[in-house]
PDB file of C-alpha atoms in Angstrom:
ATOM      1  CA  MET X   1     102.778 189.096  73.820  1.00 51.00           C
ATOM      2  CA  PRO X   2     102.288 185.677  75.225  1.00 52.00           C
ATOM      3  CA  ASN X   3     105.376 183.342  75.616  1.00 52.00           C
ATOM      4  CA  PHE X   4     104.725 180.344  73.438  1.00 48.00           C
ATOM      5  CA  ARG X   5     107.756 178.452  74.562  1.00 51.00           C
ATOM      6  CA  ARG X   6     106.100 177.949  77.890  1.00 48.00           C
ATOM      7  CA  ILE X   7     102.928 176.174  76.540  1.00 45.00           C
ATOM      8  CA  PRO X   8     104.626 172.597  76.094  1.00 46.00           C
ATOM      9  CA  LEU X   9     105.920 172.824  79.640  1.00 44.00           C
ATOM     10  CA  LEU X  10     102.447 173.845  80.976  1.00 41.00           C
ATOM     11  CA  LEU X  11     100.831 171.052  78.810  1.00 41.00           C
ATOM     12  CA  GLY X  12     103.435 168.473  80.211  1.00 43.00           C
ATOM     13  CA  PHE X  13     102.539 169.480  83.829  1.00 39.00           C
ATOM     14  CA  LEU X  14      98.816 169.049  83.243  1.00 38.00           C
ATOM     15  CA  ILE X  15      99.128 165.624  81.715  1.00 38.00           C
ATOM     16  CA  THR X  16     101.509 164.466  84.335  1.00 38.00           C
ATOM     17  CA  SER X  17      99.261 165.719  87.079  1.00 36.00           C
ATOM     18  CA  TRP X  18      96.125 164.083  85.503  1.00 36.00           C
ATOM     19  CA  ALA X  19      98.003 160.746  85.050  1.00 35.00           C
ATOM     20  CA  HIS X  20      98.829 160.716  88.869  1.00 35.00           C
ATOM     21  CA  ALA X  21      95.196 161.580  90.080  1.00 35.00           C
ATOM     22  CA  ALA X  22      93.450 159.110  92.196  1.00 34.00           C
ATOM     23  CA  PRO X  23      90.820 157.132  90.525  1.00 36.00           C
ATOM     24  CA  VAL X  24      87.167 158.298  91.066  1.00 38.00           C
ATOM     25  CA  HIS X  25      85.581 155.028  90.417  1.00 38.00           C
ATOM     26  CA  HIS X  26      86.961 151.771  91.883  1.00 42.00           C
ATOM     27  CA  GLY X  27      85.300 148.325  92.559  1.00 43.00           C
ATOM     28  CA  PRO X  28      85.589 145.542  95.078  1.00 44.00           C
ATOM     29  CA  PRO X  29      88.140 143.125  93.936  1.00 42.00           C
ATOM     30  CA  PRO X  30      86.631 140.236  92.098  1.00 41.00           C
ATOM     31  CA  ALA X  31      85.808 137.411  94.420  1.00 42.00           C
ATOM     32  CA  GLY X  32      85.848 134.769  91.652  1.00 41.00           C
ATOM     33  CA  ASP X  33      85.939 131.208  93.049  1.00 41.00           C
ATOM     34  CA  ASN X  34      88.541 131.987  95.694  1.00 36.00           C
ATOM     35  CA  PRO X  35      86.913 132.217  99.113  1.00 36.00           C
ATOM     36  CA  LEU X  36      89.956 133.804 100.598  1.00 33.00           C
ATOM     37  CA  ILE X  37      89.760 137.025  98.801  1.00 35.00           C
ATOM     38  CA  GLY X  38      88.706 139.908 101.038  1.00 38.00           C
ATOM     39  CA  ASP X  39      88.979 137.551 104.008  1.00 41.00           C
ATOM     40  CA  LYS X  40      90.838 137.816 107.187  1.00 41.00           C
ATOM     41  CA  GLY X  41      94.305 136.093 107.300  1.00 37.00           C
ATOM     42  CA  PRO X  42      96.854 135.487 110.016  1.00 32.00           C
ATOM     43  CA  GLY X  43      98.418 138.744 111.265  1.00 34.00           C
ATOM     44  CA  ILE X  44      95.886 140.967 109.653  1.00 37.00           C
ATOM     45  CA  GLY X  45      94.513 143.723 111.959  1.00 38.00           C
ATOM     46  CA  ILE X  46      97.423 143.684 114.433  1.00 37.00           C
ATOM     47  CA  THR X  47      98.191 147.282 113.910  1.00 52.00           C
ATOM     48  CA  CYS X  48      94.704 148.631 114.734  1.00 77.00           C
ATOM     49  CA  ALA X  49      92.119 148.012 117.390  1.00 82.00           C
ATOM     50  CA  GLU X  50      89.371 145.705 116.067  1.00 83.00           C
ATOM     51  CA  ASP X  51      85.696 146.374 116.849  1.00 86.00           C
ATOM     52  CA  PRO X  52      83.735 143.997 119.165  1.00 87.00           C
ATOM     53  CA  TYR X  53      81.983 142.271 116.193  1.00 88.00           C
ATOM     54  CA  GLU X  54      85.149 140.531 115.108  1.00 87.00           C
ATOM     55  CA  PRO X  55      85.671 137.857 113.768  1.00 86.00           C
ATOM     56  CA  ASP X  56      83.416 138.550 110.747  1.00 86.00           C
ATOM     57  CA  THR X  57      84.743 136.746 107.825  1.00 87.00           C
ATOM     58  CA  ARG X  58      83.306 136.004 104.490  1.00 88.00           C
ATOM     59  CA  ALA X  59      82.804 132.416 105.541  1.00 89.00           C
ATOM     60  CA  ALA X  60      81.102 133.277 108.858  1.00 91.00           C
ATOM     61  CA  PRO X  61      79.548 136.916 108.482  1.00 93.00           C
ATOM     62  CA  MET X  62      78.163 138.572 111.541  1.00 93.00           C
ATOM     63  CA  LEU X  63      74.368 138.631 111.714  1.00 94.00           C
ATOM     64  CA  LEU X  64      73.220 142.281 111.386  1.00 94.00           C
ATOM     65  CA  ARG X  65      69.913 143.510 112.775  1.00 95.00           C
ATOM     66  CA  PRO X  66      68.336 146.939 111.952  1.00 97.00           C
ATOM     67  CA  GLY X  67      69.922 149.769 114.072  1.00 96.00           C
ATOM     68  CA  ILE X  68      72.982 151.980 114.419  1.00 97.00           C
ATOM     69  CA  TYR X  69      76.456 150.251 114.976  1.00 96.00           C
ATOM     70  CA  ALA X  70      78.851 152.916 116.156  1.00 94.00           C
ATOM     71  CA  ASP X  71      82.795 152.870 116.283  1.00 90.00           C
ATOM     72  CA  LEU X  72      83.156 150.007 113.947  1.00 94.00           C
ATOM     73  CA  ALA X  73      86.830 149.433 112.649  1.00 93.00           C
ATOM     74  CA  LEU X  74      88.491 148.377 109.390  1.00 92.00           C
ATOM     75  CA  CYS X  75      91.905 147.398 110.022  1.00 89.00           C
ATOM     76  CA  THR X  76      94.496 147.211 107.172  1.00 86.00           C
ATOM     77  CA  GLY X  77      93.355 144.768 104.670  1.00 79.00           C
ATOM     78  CA  ASN X  78      90.529 143.572 107.016  1.00 87.00           C
ATOM     79  CA  ASP X  79      87.178 143.591 105.384  1.00 93.00           C
ATOM     80  CA  ASP X  80      84.067 143.370 107.531  1.00 95.00           C
ATOM     81  CA  HIS X  81      81.251 140.915 106.342  1.00 96.00           C
ATOM     82  CA  TRP X  82      77.690 141.075 107.832  1.00 96.00           C
ATOM     83  CA  ARG X  83      74.734 138.835 107.190  1.00 96.00           C
ATOM     84  CA  LEU X  84      71.262 140.083 106.705  1.00 96.00           C
ATOM     85  CA  ASP X  85      68.267 137.492 106.715  1.00 95.00           C
ATOM     86  CA  VAL X  86      65.376 139.112 104.774  1.00 94.00           C
ATOM     87  CA  SER X  87      61.952 138.130 103.419  1.00 92.00           C
ATOM     88  CA  PRO X  88      60.112 139.280 100.101  1.00 92.00           C
ATOM     89  CA  GLY X  89      58.849 142.735 100.194  1.00 92.00           C
ATOM     90  CA  MET X  90      61.434 144.162 102.482  1.00 94.00           C
ATOM     91  CA  GLN X  91      63.379 147.069 101.470  1.00 95.00           C
ATOM     92  CA  VAL X  92      67.005 147.138 102.887  1.00 96.00           C
ATOM     93  CA  SER X  93      68.794 150.566 103.496  1.00 97.00           C
ATOM     94  CA  VAL X  94      72.511 150.614 104.558  1.00 98.00           C
ATOM     95  CA  ARG X  95      74.481 153.710 105.268  1.00 98.00           C
ATOM     96  CA  ILE X  96      78.101 153.964 106.416  1.00 98.00           C
ATOM     97  CA  ASP X  97      79.592 157.286 107.724  1.00 97.00           C
ATOM     98  CA  PHE X  98      83.309 157.742 108.023  1.00 95.00           C
ATOM     99  CA  PRO X  99      86.084 160.379 107.882  1.00 94.00           C
ATOM    100  CA  HIS X 100      87.029 160.107 104.105  1.00 91.00           C
ATOM    101  CA  ALA X 101      90.236 162.139 104.632  1.00 90.00           C
ATOM    102  CA  VAL X 102      91.453 159.310 106.851  1.00 90.00           C
ATOM    103  CA  GLY X 103      90.817 156.617 104.165  1.00 90.00           C
ATOM    104  CA  ASP X 104      88.202 155.776 101.619  1.00 93.00           C
ATOM    105  CA  VAL X 105      85.626 153.108 102.818  1.00 95.00           C
ATOM    106  CA  ASP X 106      83.161 151.369 100.301  1.00 97.00           C
ATOM    107  CA  MET X 107      80.588 148.591 100.518  1.00 97.00           C
ATOM    108  CA  SER X 108      78.938 146.021  98.396  1.00 97.00           C
ATOM    109  CA  LEU X 109      75.873 143.825  98.868  1.00 97.00           C
ATOM    110  CA  HIS X 110      76.092 140.117  97.789  1.00 96.00           C
ATOM    111  CA  ARG X 111      74.103 137.075  97.575  1.00 95.00           C
ATOM    112  CA  THR X 112      75.544 134.097  99.560  1.00 92.00           C
ATOM    113  CA  ASP X 113      77.230 132.891  96.315  1.00 92.00           C
ATOM    114  CA  TYR X 114      78.980 136.230  96.491  1.00 91.00           C
ATOM    115  CA  SER X 115      77.373 137.560  93.227  1.00 94.00           C
ATOM    116  CA  ILE X 116      77.008 141.366  93.638  1.00 96.00           C
ATOM    117  CA  ILE X 117      73.834 142.952  93.995  1.00 96.00           C
ATOM    118  CA  GLU X 118      74.820 146.621  94.580  1.00 96.00           C
ATOM    119  CA  VAL X 119      77.978 148.574  95.248  1.00 97.00           C
ATOM    120  CA  SER X 120      78.502 151.979  96.776  1.00 97.00           C
ATOM    121  CA  GLU X 121      81.859 153.507  95.889  1.00 95.00           C
ATOM    122  CA  GLY X 122      81.768 157.283  96.451  1.00 94.00           C
ATOM    123  CA  VAL X 123      84.296 159.699  97.273  1.00 92.00           C
ATOM    124  CA  THR X 124      82.544 161.531 100.341  1.00 93.00           C
ATOM    125  CA  ASP X 125      82.241 160.854 104.018  1.00 95.00           C
ATOM    126  CA  GLN X 126      79.145 158.591 103.355  1.00 97.00           C
ATOM    127  CA  GLU X 127      78.144 155.515 101.277  1.00 97.00           C
ATOM    128  CA  GLU X 128      74.549 154.198 100.863  1.00 98.00           C
ATOM    129  CA  LEU X 129      72.895 151.130  99.348  1.00 97.00           C
ATOM    130  CA  TYR X 130      69.222 150.259  98.793  1.00 96.00           C
ATOM    131  CA  TYR X 131      67.804 146.986  97.846  1.00 96.00           C
ATOM    132  CA  THR X 132      64.266 145.521  97.672  1.00 95.00           C
ATOM    133  CA  VAL X 133      64.008 141.821  98.288  1.00 94.00           C
ATOM    134  CA  THR X 134      61.916 139.583  95.982  1.00 91.00           C
ATOM    135  CA  SER X 135      62.585 136.215  97.595  1.00 90.00           C
ATOM    136  CA  PRO X 136      63.655 135.063 101.084  1.00 93.00           C
ATOM    137  CA  GLU X 137      67.280 135.024 101.202  1.00 93.00           C
ATOM    138  CA  SER X 138      70.474 135.761 103.232  1.00 95.00           C
ATOM    139  CA  LEU X 139      72.564 138.821 101.953  1.00 96.00           C
ATOM    140  CA  ILE X 140      76.120 139.561 102.749  1.00 96.00           C
ATOM    141  CA  LEU X 141      77.112 143.137 103.234  1.00 97.00           C
ATOM    142  CA  ARG X 142      80.877 143.702 102.776  1.00 97.00           C
ATOM    143  CA  VAL X 143      82.407 146.849 104.157  1.00 97.00           C
ATOM    144  CA  TYR X 144      86.101 147.438 103.023  1.00 95.00           C
ATOM    145  CA  GLY X 145      88.800 149.986 102.718  1.00 94.00           C
ATOM    146  CA  TYR X 146      89.786 151.156  99.265  1.00 92.00           C
ATOM    147  CA  ASN X 147      93.214 149.308  98.745  1.00 89.00           C
ATOM    148  CA  GLY X 148      92.853 147.918 102.224  1.00 90.00           C
ATOM    149  CA  VAL X 149      93.059 151.360 103.987  1.00 91.00           C
ATOM    150  CA  PRO X 150      92.094 151.179 107.690  1.00 92.00           C
ATOM    151  CA  ASN X 151      89.377 153.629 109.072  1.00 93.00           C
ATOM    152  CA  ARG X 152      86.587 153.728 111.569  1.00 93.00           C
ATOM    153  CA  TYR X 153      82.906 153.838 110.520  1.00 95.00           C
ATOM    154  CA  VAL X 154      79.388 153.934 111.725  1.00 97.00           C
ATOM    155  CA  LEU X 155      76.834 151.667 110.042  1.00 97.00           C
ATOM    156  CA  THR X 156      73.080 152.296 109.976  1.00 98.00           C
ATOM    157  CA  LEU X 157      70.755 149.581 108.740  1.00 97.00           C
ATOM    158  CA  GLU X 158      66.893 150.193 108.220  1.00 97.00           C
ATOM    159  CA  ILE X 159      64.693 147.379 106.891  1.00 95.00           C
ATOM    160  CA  ASP X 160      61.128 148.329 106.003  1.00 93.00           C
ATOM    161  CA  ASP X 161      58.629 145.624 105.381  1.00 89.00           C
ATOM    162  CA  PHE X 162      56.440 146.354 102.298  1.00 83.00           C
ATOM    163  CA  SER X 163      55.099 142.774 102.203  1.00 76.00           C
ATOM    164  CA  PRO X 164      51.271 142.246 102.135  1.00 70.00           C
ATOM    165  CA  SER X 165      50.078 142.998 105.553  1.00 64.00           C
ATOM    166  CA  CYS X 166      46.962 140.558 105.604  1.00 61.00           C
ATOM    167  CA  GLU X 167      46.694 136.875 105.505  1.00 65.00           C
ATOM    168  CA  GLY X 168      44.466 135.169 102.914  1.00 63.00           C
ATOM    169  CA  ASP X 169      41.209 133.564 103.941  1.00 66.00           C
ATOM    170  CA  ARG X 170      40.111 130.079 103.870  1.00 72.00           C
ATOM    171  CA  PHE X 171      38.848 130.624 100.267  1.00 70.00           C
ATOM    172  CA  GLU X 172      42.224 131.529  98.656  1.00 71.00           C
ATOM    173  CA  ASN X 173      43.118 131.409  95.681  1.00 71.00           C
ATOM    174  CA  ASN X 174      40.117 133.392  94.553  1.00 70.00           C
ATOM    175  CA  ASP X 175      41.597 136.727  93.557  1.00 63.00           C
ATOM    176  CA  THR X 176      40.493 136.439  89.903  1.00 67.00           C
ATOM    177  CA  PRO X 177      37.358 135.315  88.182  1.00 69.00           C
ATOM    178  CA  ALA X 178      39.236 132.350  86.744  1.00 71.00           C
ATOM    179  CA  GLU X 179      40.106 131.199  90.261  1.00 69.00           C
ATOM    180  CA  ALA X 180      36.779 131.751  91.965  1.00 62.00           C
TER     181      ALA X 180
END
């Protein structure tokens, strides 16, 4: 015969356990109009070894070209900011790999006014973003530790150019009967 007196105790344990579980979905802190949010400040990053691309602040992001960037560091509360200069028709693919057990790393892609284009906030050892560019622009990639946690990561950037491959001739614009 079941012991019904233990059910409230078991339910209380389950509810308490659920309430203390880590959030699965979390986002970058809102930037608002404050240019200092997510930026480096005095004394930040002293407890871990920075990577050779520092300083890379929101105000002065480091230019990122296609390739693999290994052994990058996020020190406590020290986000990395990268600039990508792109043209229409380009597809941007960004991936970061890191040991999630050490600390959760996320990333977001922004325009220069810091409006968010894409965010990747998984709970595995990898984050990925994809974006197809429709007009010439500079983009900002922000890589950050969830709640400012430090970690190391590898960043892979691929840019594929899907823009038209041929130049127009001296008779352009004549692609429609109305333009001929």
